[in-house]
Amino acid sequence: MPNIKSVVKKKKNSEYLEDLSKIIPLNGLSDKFPEKSWETWRRFDPSLLLPIMLESAREGVYKLPLLWKEINEDVTSCTKHKNFCENVKVLKEWEKTDFKFAQKVKDSLKKLNYNNEAAFFSQMANNITPWDETPVFRISKNSSMENPLHFLYAPKKDIKYFYSNSLIIYAEENSSASICLESFSEGFNLYDTRVYLEDNASLNLHCLIREGIGSNTTKHSAWVWNKNVYCRSSSNFTQSFFSAGGKLGKMISEVFLNDNSSAQIYGIHVGNHSHVDHDFNVKHFGSRSTSNLEFNMALLDNAYGVFRGKLNIPKDYRVCKAEQTNKNLLLGEKSRADSIPMLEVLSEEVECSHGSATGELSDEEMFYLQSRGLNETQAKQLLLLGFFENILQKALKHTQDKAAYNDPFLHDIWCAIQDRSHINFERTYTMAET
Amino acid sequence: MSKDTKDKARAIKEDYKYGFHSPEEFVYKAEKGLNEEIVRSISRIKNEPEWMRDYRLKSYQTFLEKPMPKWGDQKMLSQIKFENIFYYLRPTDKQKKDWSDVPEYIKDTFDKLGIPEAEQKFLGGVTAQYESEVVYHSMRDDLTKKGILFTDMDSGLREYPEVVKKYFGTIIPYTDNKFAALNSAVWSGGSFIYVPPDTQVIIPLQAYFRINAKNMGQFERTLIIADKGSSVHYIEGCTAPVYSSDSLHSAVVELIALENAKIRYTTIQNWSNNVFNLVTKRAAAYKNAKVEWVDGNIGSKLTMKYPAIYLMDEHAHGEVLSIAYAGKGQHQDAGAKMVHAAPNTTSKITSKSISKDGGQNTYRGLVKITKNSKNCKSNVRCDALMLDMNSRSDTYPHMEVEESEGVKVNHEATVSKVDEEMLFYLNSRGISEDDAVSMIINGFIEPFTKQLPMEYAVELNRLIQLEMEGAIG
C-alpha cells in the first residue's frame, strides 16, 4: 500500500483515545445535534456511528490514497492518464506552481455552506486532512476530457481501518469532464468531496460506494459521504450515486445552483442488513435554474433506507424548475423505507413537483413474465434490473460513460441484490495495481 | 363578478367581515394567566366529579413540564404569551334552547354570523359556544327520539358520566403535547356526540365557536363516538373579532368510529388574524369504519393542525381533505397523519393550498405503515398555488413503511402559479382576468367544496372568490 500514513498512531487505549479526540469531537456530539424536530425527524443519529468509528480507529486512522485511471471505451484495458499528475496536486503545491489558481480554490471554499450535520463531518475530515494537504483536481479552462476518469479508493482488504478522504474538484470555465469516484473499503470511511463549477463548466460525477461487500466485515462497516457542489452560472452538473453494503451509511449531498445552471442527481441504493440515510439538498439560488432528482432504493432482508430530499427556492429567483422522485421497493420481510421529499418554495414563477412511491414488486408484472416462461427468480431479476436501469440510462447519458460504467454498474447492483460473495473483486483490484 | 359582489369584496379586503365585537359582558371571568387555583376553580364552578378535577390538575402539571414544539414557525410560536391570556370566561349563567332567551348582545353576534338562519334551513342540531361556554344548544326532535346524544361537553359529563369517562382522553392523552395538556387542564365547552348503533344522522350537526373578548383563550373539547354501523356528519365553524393583541384557540377533538361506522368532521376555520389556532385532532377507526376530516383553514394568524387517523382494524378507511389559504401575515401549518396499524386499510390525503400577499403555507404530513399491516394503500396529493413573489409554500411529507407485502404508498406534490395557458384561454373567451383567476382557483379547490353541504360550498366559493379579488399573479 503506497503512501498510507497513520494519522493516529497505535498506542495504548488511553493515549489513543486522546489522539482520537482531536479528530472526532466526541464530547460535542450532543450539542451539535439537538433534540429531534420535524425538520430533522428520522435523521440519522451520528452517535450510532460511534462504535464502528472507534473500533476502526483502534486499528489506525488513515488518509486514503487516490488511485486513478482513464477509462477507454474498452473497459478492460485501462491506461494511466498522462497528464494526470499535472492536474492533481495538494493545495500547498498548487500554491507554489500556480498561485492564482490556488487562490481561486481558497475563495471557492468560502462559498460552500454546510448544515449542522455536514459541517460536523466536514470538520472531522478536515482534522485528518487539513486544507493545505487536500488534493485538488483541476479541470483547466476550455479543456474537455474525452474519456472518463476513474478515481479509486482501494485500501487493504479485510482489515478494518478508519479511513478518511478529502478531494476538491475544481472545473474552470467552459470545461467538461466525467469523473468516477469508486470506493471499495472496509471499516469506517469518511469521504469529503467538494465540487466547484465555474461558468459554463460541465461535470458528470459518478460515485460508487461498496462498503465491505464480498467480505465478512460488512456488518461492522460504516461510511459517511459528504458532498458539496457549487454551480456558477450556466454550468451543468450530473451526479449518479450508487451505494451498497455497510451496516450504517450516511450520504449528504448539497447542491447550490446559480442563474441558468442545472443539476441532475440520480441515485441507486441497495440495502441489505443496513441502515442507510440519504440526504439530498438542492438550493436554487439563481433564476432559470433547473434540477432533477431521482432516487431508487431496493431494500432486502431487514434493510432500512431513508430518503430525504429538500428542494429550496428562495425569494426573488424566477422561472426555476425543480423535480424530485423517489421510488422504493421493499423486498425483505423486515425491510423498511422512510421517504421524506420536502419542498420549500418562496418564489412564485416556479414549477416544482415531487413524487414518492413505496411498494413491492407488482404481482401483475411478475405474473406476466412468468406466463412467458421465466421462473420466479428470473422474473424478479428482470423487474429489478428494470427498476434500476431506468435511472442508469439517464445517469449515463454520455456514450463514454455508458461504455465505461453501464455494465459494471448493473453487475454490481445485481451482485449486491443477489449474493454479496459474487462481486467481481478482480476488476477493482487489478485496476488498483496496474 | 357583479358590481355588488365587487363592492363587498373590497369591503372584505379592507376589513375582516366577522371582525366586529360586542361589549364584554360576563358572569364570571377568571383572572389573567394560569395557575393551579384557576384550574381548581374552573372545575368547582362546573361542579365536576373528582376524577375530572384530578385529570385537570395532572394535565396542568404536564403542561408546565412539556416544552414548546421545537419545529414549525418558531418566530410566531414565541409570540404566544401564556400569562396574558384569560383562560375562562363564563358569559351567561344558563344554556338556552331558544334563540329568544339568549342574551341580546350574544344573539346579535350569532345573527350577524347567520347561525339561526342556517339552523332553520339545513342543520339537524346546533351548538353555539361563546367564549368558554355553550350559550345555545338545540337539536331536532326526530334526532332526539332516535337516541342520538348531542350536547355540549360539560352537560355530557354531567348527564352521561359513564360514556364520557370511558372514552375521554383515550385517543388524545393529556401527555400528548403541550397544547393538548393545556386543553385538558382548562377545557370548557365543545361538543359531545354519541350516535347509537345502526343510526344514520343524515342532516349535519353543527357547532359554532366564537371568541369575543380580548386576549381570550378558547379551549373546547369535542368527543364524537359513532357506534357500530352508524354515521354522522359534524360541522364546526369559528370566527373572532379583530384585536391588536392575540387570542389563543387550542382545542382537542377525539373521534371514535366503531365497527362499520362513518364519521365526517368538517371544519371551516375563519378566525381573525390575531388568533393562534393550535389544535390537536385525532380519530380512531375500527373495523370497516370510515373517518373523514374535511378541513378548511382560511383565517387565524398561525394554525398548527394535523388531523390524524389511526386505522386500528382491518378495512378501515381514512380520508383527509384540506384547503388552506394564507394571506398577509398568516401561516397555515397544516397537514395530516395516517397511521395504518392494521392490514387491508386504506387512506387518502388531499391537500390544496393557496398563498397570497406574503402568506405562508406548510404541509406537514405523515403516513406510517406499521409492521404486519399488509396490503395497505395510501395516496397523498398536495398542490400549492403561489400568487405572488412574497409568498411561501413548504411541503414536508414523511412516509414510513415498515411492511412490504402488498403495500402501496404514493405521494405527489406540485407547487406552481396560476397556469398562464389556462388564463389565456379564459381571456380569449372574453372573461376578464380577475374572473378567470377566481374561476381557476374555484376549480383548484373543487375537490374540497364538493364534500361540503351545498350551502357551505356556495359560501366558501364566494369567500375564496372575495379573498382572491384582484389577485393576479
PDB file of N, CA, C and O in Angstrom, chain B residues 250-292:
ATOM      1  N   SER B 250     -57.154  26.555  21.424  1.00  0.00           N
ATOM      2  CA  SER B 250     -56.461  25.283  21.465  1.00  0.00           C
ATOM      3  C   SER B 250     -57.453  24.192  21.813  1.00  0.00           C
ATOM      4  O   SER B 250     -57.783  23.987  22.966  1.00  0.00           O
ATOM      5  N   ALA B 251     -57.941  23.538  20.788  1.00  0.00           N
ATOM      6  CA  ALA B 251     -58.980  22.530  21.009  1.00  0.00           C
ATOM      7  C   ALA B 251     -58.389  21.134  21.001  1.00  0.00           C
ATOM      8  O   ALA B 251     -57.293  20.916  20.506  1.00  0.00           O
ATOM      9  N   VAL B 252     -59.122  20.218  21.594  1.00  0.00           N
ATOM     10  CA  VAL B 252     -58.791  18.804  21.449  1.00  0.00           C
ATOM     11  C   VAL B 252     -60.034  18.107  20.925  1.00  0.00           C
ATOM     12  O   VAL B 252     -61.120  18.270  21.469  1.00  0.00           O
ATOM     13  N   VAL B 253     -59.898  17.403  19.831  1.00  0.00           N
ATOM     14  CA  VAL B 253     -61.035  16.718  19.229  1.00  0.00           C
ATOM     15  C   VAL B 253     -60.716  15.235  19.109  1.00  0.00           C
ATOM     16  O   VAL B 253     -59.701  14.859  18.538  1.00  0.00           O
ATOM     17  N   GLU B 254     -61.581  14.429  19.686  1.00  0.00           N
ATOM     18  CA  GLU B 254     -61.377  12.977  19.618  1.00  0.00           C
ATOM     19  C   GLU B 254     -62.561  12.331  18.910  1.00  0.00           C
ATOM     20  O   GLU B 254     -63.706  12.582  19.265  1.00  0.00           O
ATOM     21  N   LEU B 255     -62.270  11.541  17.909  1.00  0.00           N
ATOM     22  CA  LEU B 255     -63.344  10.834  17.203  1.00  0.00           C
ATOM     23  C   LEU B 255     -63.134   9.331  17.358  1.00  0.00           C
ATOM     24  O   LEU B 255     -62.008   8.848  17.256  1.00  0.00           O
ATOM     25  N   ILE B 256     -64.213   8.637  17.592  1.00  0.00           N
ATOM     26  CA  ILE B 256     -64.114   7.183  17.670  1.00  0.00           C
ATOM     27  C   ILE B 256     -65.164   6.581  16.744  1.00  0.00           C
ATOM     28  O   ILE B 256     -66.362   6.794  16.935  1.00  0.00           O
ATOM     29  N   ALA B 257     -64.705   5.891  15.722  1.00  0.00           N
ATOM     30  CA  ALA B 257     -65.633   5.253  14.791  1.00  0.00           C
ATOM     31  C   ALA B 257     -65.537   3.752  15.012  1.00  0.00           C
ATOM     32  O   ALA B 257     -64.539   3.132  14.650  1.00  0.00           O
ATOM     33  N   LEU B 258     -66.561   3.195  15.627  1.00  0.00           N
ATOM     34  CA  LEU B 258     -66.551   1.752  15.878  1.00  0.00           C
ATOM     35  C   LEU B 258     -66.917   1.012  14.588  1.00  0.00           C
ATOM     36  O   LEU B 258     -67.148   1.632  13.555  1.00  0.00           O
ATOM     37  N   GLU B 259     -67.015  -0.290  14.685  1.00  0.00           N
ATOM     38  CA  GLU B 259     -67.213  -1.134  13.504  1.00  0.00           C
ATOM     39  C   GLU B 259     -68.272  -0.586  12.532  1.00  0.00           C
ATOM     40  O   GLU B 259     -69.380  -0.238  12.954  1.00  0.00           O
ATOM     41  N   ASN B 260     -67.907  -0.516  11.264  1.00  0.00           N
ATOM     42  CA  ASN B 260     -68.826  -0.097  10.200  1.00  0.00           C
ATOM     43  C   ASN B 260     -69.369   1.321  10.341  1.00  0.00           C
ATOM     44  O   ASN B 260     -70.300   1.701   9.635  1.00  0.00           O
ATOM     45  N   ALA B 261     -68.840   2.089  11.258  1.00  0.00           N
ATOM     46  CA  ALA B 261     -69.369   3.448  11.442  1.00  0.00           C
ATOM     47  C   ALA B 261     -68.702   4.413  10.472  1.00  0.00           C
ATOM     48  O   ALA B 261     -67.673   4.114   9.875  1.00  0.00           O
ATOM     49  N   LYS B 262     -69.314   5.558  10.343  1.00  0.00           N
ATOM     50  CA  LYS B 262     -68.762   6.568   9.443  1.00  0.00           C
ATOM     51  C   LYS B 262     -68.874   7.938  10.094  1.00  0.00           C
ATOM     52  O   LYS B 262     -69.944   8.336  10.548  1.00  0.00           O
ATOM     53  N   ILE B 263     -67.751   8.632  10.162  1.00  0.00           N
ATOM     54  CA  ILE B 263     -67.785   9.992  10.714  1.00  0.00           C
ATOM     55  C   ILE B 263     -67.174  10.931   9.694  1.00  0.00           C
ATOM     56  O   ILE B 263     -66.114  10.651   9.130  1.00  0.00           O
ATOM     57  N   ARG B 264     -67.861  12.013   9.457  1.00  0.00           N
ATOM     58  CA  ARG B 264     -67.235  13.079   8.685  1.00  0.00           C
ATOM     59  C   ARG B 264     -67.196  14.340   9.549  1.00  0.00           C
ATOM     60  O   ARG B 264     -68.205  14.736  10.118  1.00  0.00           O
ATOM     61  N   TYR B 265     -66.029  14.907   9.656  1.00  0.00           N
ATOM     62  CA  TYR B 265     -65.842  16.072  10.523  1.00  0.00           C
ATOM     63  C   TYR B 265     -65.384  17.236   9.648  1.00  0.00           C
ATOM     64  O   TYR B 265     -64.313  17.203   9.055  1.00  0.00           O
ATOM     65  N   THR B 266     -66.217  18.243   9.541  1.00  0.00           N
ATOM     66  CA  THR B 266     -65.885  19.366   8.672  1.00  0.00           C
ATOM     67  C   THR B 266     -65.571  20.601   9.500  1.00  0.00           C
ATOM     68  O   THR B 266     -66.309  20.927  10.431  1.00  0.00           O
ATOM     69  N   THR B 267     -64.475  21.246   9.190  1.00  0.00           N
ATOM     70  CA  THR B 267     -64.120  22.476   9.886  1.00  0.00           C
ATOM     71  C   THR B 267     -64.016  23.598   8.868  1.00  0.00           C
ATOM     72  O   THR B 267     -63.344  23.439   7.851  1.00  0.00           O
ATOM     73  N   ILE B 268     -64.692  24.686   9.136  1.00  0.00           N
ATOM     74  CA  ILE B 268     -64.423  25.884   8.348  1.00  0.00           C
ATOM     75  C   ILE B 268     -63.838  26.880   9.333  1.00  0.00           C
ATOM     76  O   ILE B 268     -64.559  27.518  10.103  1.00  0.00           O
ATOM     77  N   GLN B 269     -62.527  26.978   9.348  1.00  0.00           N
ATOM     78  CA  GLN B 269     -61.856  27.816  10.335  1.00  0.00           C
ATOM     79  C   GLN B 269     -61.629  29.185   9.731  1.00  0.00           C
ATOM     80  O   GLN B 269     -60.899  29.319   8.759  1.00  0.00           O
ATOM     81  N   ASN B 270     -62.297  30.167  10.281  1.00  0.00           N
ATOM     82  CA  ASN B 270     -62.144  31.522   9.737  1.00  0.00           C
ATOM     83  C   ASN B 270     -61.874  32.488  10.875  1.00  0.00           C
ATOM     84  O   ASN B 270     -62.524  33.529  11.005  1.00  0.00           O
ATOM     85  N   TRP B 271     -60.958  32.166  11.752  1.00  0.00           N
ATOM     86  CA  TRP B 271     -60.586  33.055  12.847  1.00  0.00           C
ATOM     87  C   TRP B 271     -60.012  34.337  12.268  1.00  0.00           C
ATOM     88  O   TRP B 271     -59.480  34.350  11.164  1.00  0.00           O
ATOM     89  N   SER B 272     -60.080  35.403  13.067  1.00  0.00           N
ATOM     90  CA  SER B 272     -59.452  36.648  12.626  1.00  0.00           C
ATOM     91  C   SER B 272     -57.930  36.480  12.718  1.00  0.00           C
ATOM     92  O   SER B 272     -57.434  35.536  13.334  1.00  0.00           O
ATOM     93  N   ASN B 273     -57.220  37.419  12.117  1.00  0.00           N
ATOM     94  CA  ASN B 273     -55.768  37.231  12.002  1.00  0.00           C
ATOM     95  C   ASN B 273     -54.976  37.512  13.273  1.00  0.00           C
ATOM     96  O   ASN B 273     -53.787  37.763  13.233  1.00  0.00           O
ATOM     97  N   ASN B 274     -55.661  37.491  14.426  1.00  0.00           N
ATOM     98  CA  ASN B 274     -54.919  37.632  15.673  1.00  0.00           C
ATOM     99  C   ASN B 274     -55.139  36.415  16.581  1.00  0.00           C
ATOM    100  O   ASN B 274     -54.940  36.486  17.773  1.00  0.00           O
ATOM    101  N   VAL B 275     -55.559  35.330  15.978  1.00  0.00           N
ATOM    102  CA  VAL B 275     -55.821  34.129  16.780  1.00  0.00           C
ATOM    103  C   VAL B 275     -54.783  33.055  16.462  1.00  0.00           C
ATOM    104  O   VAL B 275     -54.529  32.740  15.302  1.00  0.00           O
ATOM    105  N   PHE B 276     -54.162  32.530  17.515  1.00  0.00           N
ATOM    106  CA  PHE B 276     -53.299  31.363  17.354  1.00  0.00           C
ATOM    107  C   PHE B 276     -54.180  30.139  17.421  1.00  0.00           C
ATOM    108  O   PHE B 276     -54.903  29.949  18.389  1.00  0.00           O
ATOM    109  N   ASN B 277     -54.137  29.316  16.410  1.00  0.00           N
ATOM    110  CA  ASN B 277     -55.023  28.171  16.340  1.00  0.00           C
ATOM    111  C   ASN B 277     -54.168  26.899  16.417  1.00  0.00           C
ATOM    112  O   ASN B 277     -53.606  26.458  15.432  1.00  0.00           O
ATOM    113  N   LEU B 278     -54.025  26.369  17.624  1.00  0.00           N
ATOM    114  CA  LEU B 278     -53.129  25.225  17.829  1.00  0.00           C
ATOM    115  C   LEU B 278     -53.968  24.062  18.336  1.00  0.00           C
ATOM    116  O   LEU B 278     -54.322  23.995  19.509  1.00  0.00           O
ATOM    117  N   VAL B 279     -54.314  23.200  17.436  1.00  0.00           N
ATOM    118  CA  VAL B 279     -55.374  22.236  17.685  1.00  0.00           C
ATOM    119  C   VAL B 279     -54.836  20.811  17.565  1.00  0.00           C
ATOM    120  O   VAL B 279     -54.002  20.537  16.727  1.00  0.00           O
ATOM    121  N   THR B 280     -55.302  19.943  18.428  1.00  0.00           N
ATOM    122  CA  THR B 280     -54.957  18.523  18.310  1.00  0.00           C
ATOM    123  C   THR B 280     -56.207  17.746  17.931  1.00  0.00           C
ATOM    124  O   THR B 280     -57.186  17.768  18.670  1.00  0.00           O
ATOM    125  N   LYS B 281     -56.182  17.100  16.800  1.00  0.00           N
ATOM    126  CA  LYS B 281     -57.347  16.354  16.341  1.00  0.00           C
ATOM    127  C   LYS B 281     -56.930  14.954  15.962  1.00  0.00           C
ATOM    128  O   LYS B 281     -55.966  14.778  15.218  1.00  0.00           O
ATOM    129  N   ARG B 282     -57.646  13.987  16.501  1.00  0.00           N
ATOM    130  CA  ARG B 282     -57.249  12.608  16.218  1.00  0.00           C
ATOM    131  C   ARG B 282     -58.471  11.703  16.193  1.00  0.00           C
ATOM    132  O   ARG B 282     -59.420  11.919  16.933  1.00  0.00           O
ATOM    133  N   ALA B 283     -58.433  10.698  15.342  1.00  0.00           N
ATOM    134  CA  ALA B 283     -59.554   9.772  15.245  1.00  0.00           C
ATOM    135  C   ALA B 283     -59.045   8.346  15.273  1.00  0.00           C
ATOM    136  O   ALA B 283     -57.944   8.071  14.822  1.00  0.00           O
ATOM    137  N   ALA B 284     -59.862   7.466  15.802  1.00  0.00           N
ATOM    138  CA  ALA B 284     -59.547   6.047  15.729  1.00  0.00           C
ATOM    139  C   ALA B 284     -60.649   5.386  14.917  1.00  0.00           C
ATOM    140  O   ALA B 284     -61.831   5.586  15.186  1.00  0.00           O
ATOM    141  N   ALA B 285     -60.250   4.636  13.887  1.00  0.00           N
ATOM    142  CA  ALA B 285     -61.235   3.970  13.045  1.00  0.00           C
ATOM    143  C   ALA B 285     -61.087   2.465  13.205  1.00  0.00           C
ATOM    144  O   ALA B 285     -60.014   1.922  12.987  1.00  0.00           O
ATOM    145  N   TYR B 286     -62.171   1.810  13.606  1.00  0.00           N
ATOM    146  CA  TYR B 286     -62.129   0.365  13.804  1.00  0.00           C
ATOM    147  C   TYR B 286     -62.623  -0.362  12.553  1.00  0.00           C
ATOM    148  O   TYR B 286     -62.763   0.251  11.506  1.00  0.00           O
ATOM    149  N   LYS B 287     -62.932  -1.621  12.693  1.00  0.00           N
ATOM    150  CA  LYS B 287     -63.187  -2.467  11.525  1.00  0.00           C
ATOM    151  C   LYS B 287     -64.212  -1.858  10.559  1.00  0.00           C
ATOM    152  O   LYS B 287     -65.302  -1.465  10.982  1.00  0.00           O
ATOM    153  N   ASN B 288     -63.815  -1.783   9.278  1.00  0.00           N
ATOM    154  CA  ASN B 288     -64.696  -1.271   8.224  1.00  0.00           C
ATOM    155  C   ASN B 288     -65.153   0.162   8.438  1.00  0.00           C
ATOM    156  O   ASN B 288     -66.034   0.642   7.732  1.00  0.00           O
ATOM    157  N   ALA B 289     -64.632   0.831   9.432  1.00  0.00           N
ATOM    158  CA  ALA B 289     -65.097   2.191   9.702  1.00  0.00           C
ATOM    159  C   ALA B 289     -64.460   3.161   8.716  1.00  0.00           C
ATOM    160  O   ALA B 289     -63.446   2.866   8.090  1.00  0.00           O
ATOM    161  N   LYS B 290     -65.077   4.307   8.625  1.00  0.00           N
ATOM    162  CA  LYS B 290     -64.589   5.315   7.694  1.00  0.00           C
ATOM    163  C   LYS B 290     -64.582   6.655   8.411  1.00  0.00           C
ATOM    164  O   LYS B 290     -65.598   7.067   8.983  1.00  0.00           O
ATOM    165  N   VAL B 291     -63.442   7.315   8.414  1.00  0.00           N
ATOM    166  CA  VAL B 291     -63.371   8.628   9.041  1.00  0.00           C
ATOM    167  C   VAL B 291     -62.865   9.628   8.011  1.00  0.00           C
ATOM    168  O   VAL B 291     -61.916   9.362   7.285  1.00  0.00           O
ATOM    169  N   GLU B 292     -63.529  10.763   7.935  1.00  0.00           N
ATOM    170  CA  GLU B 292     -63.082  11.798   7.008  1.00  0.00           C
ATOM    171  C   GLU B 292     -62.927  13.116   7.753  1.00  0.00           C
ATOM    172  O   GLU B 292     -63.821  13.534   8.485  1.00  0.00           O
TER     173      GLU B 292
END
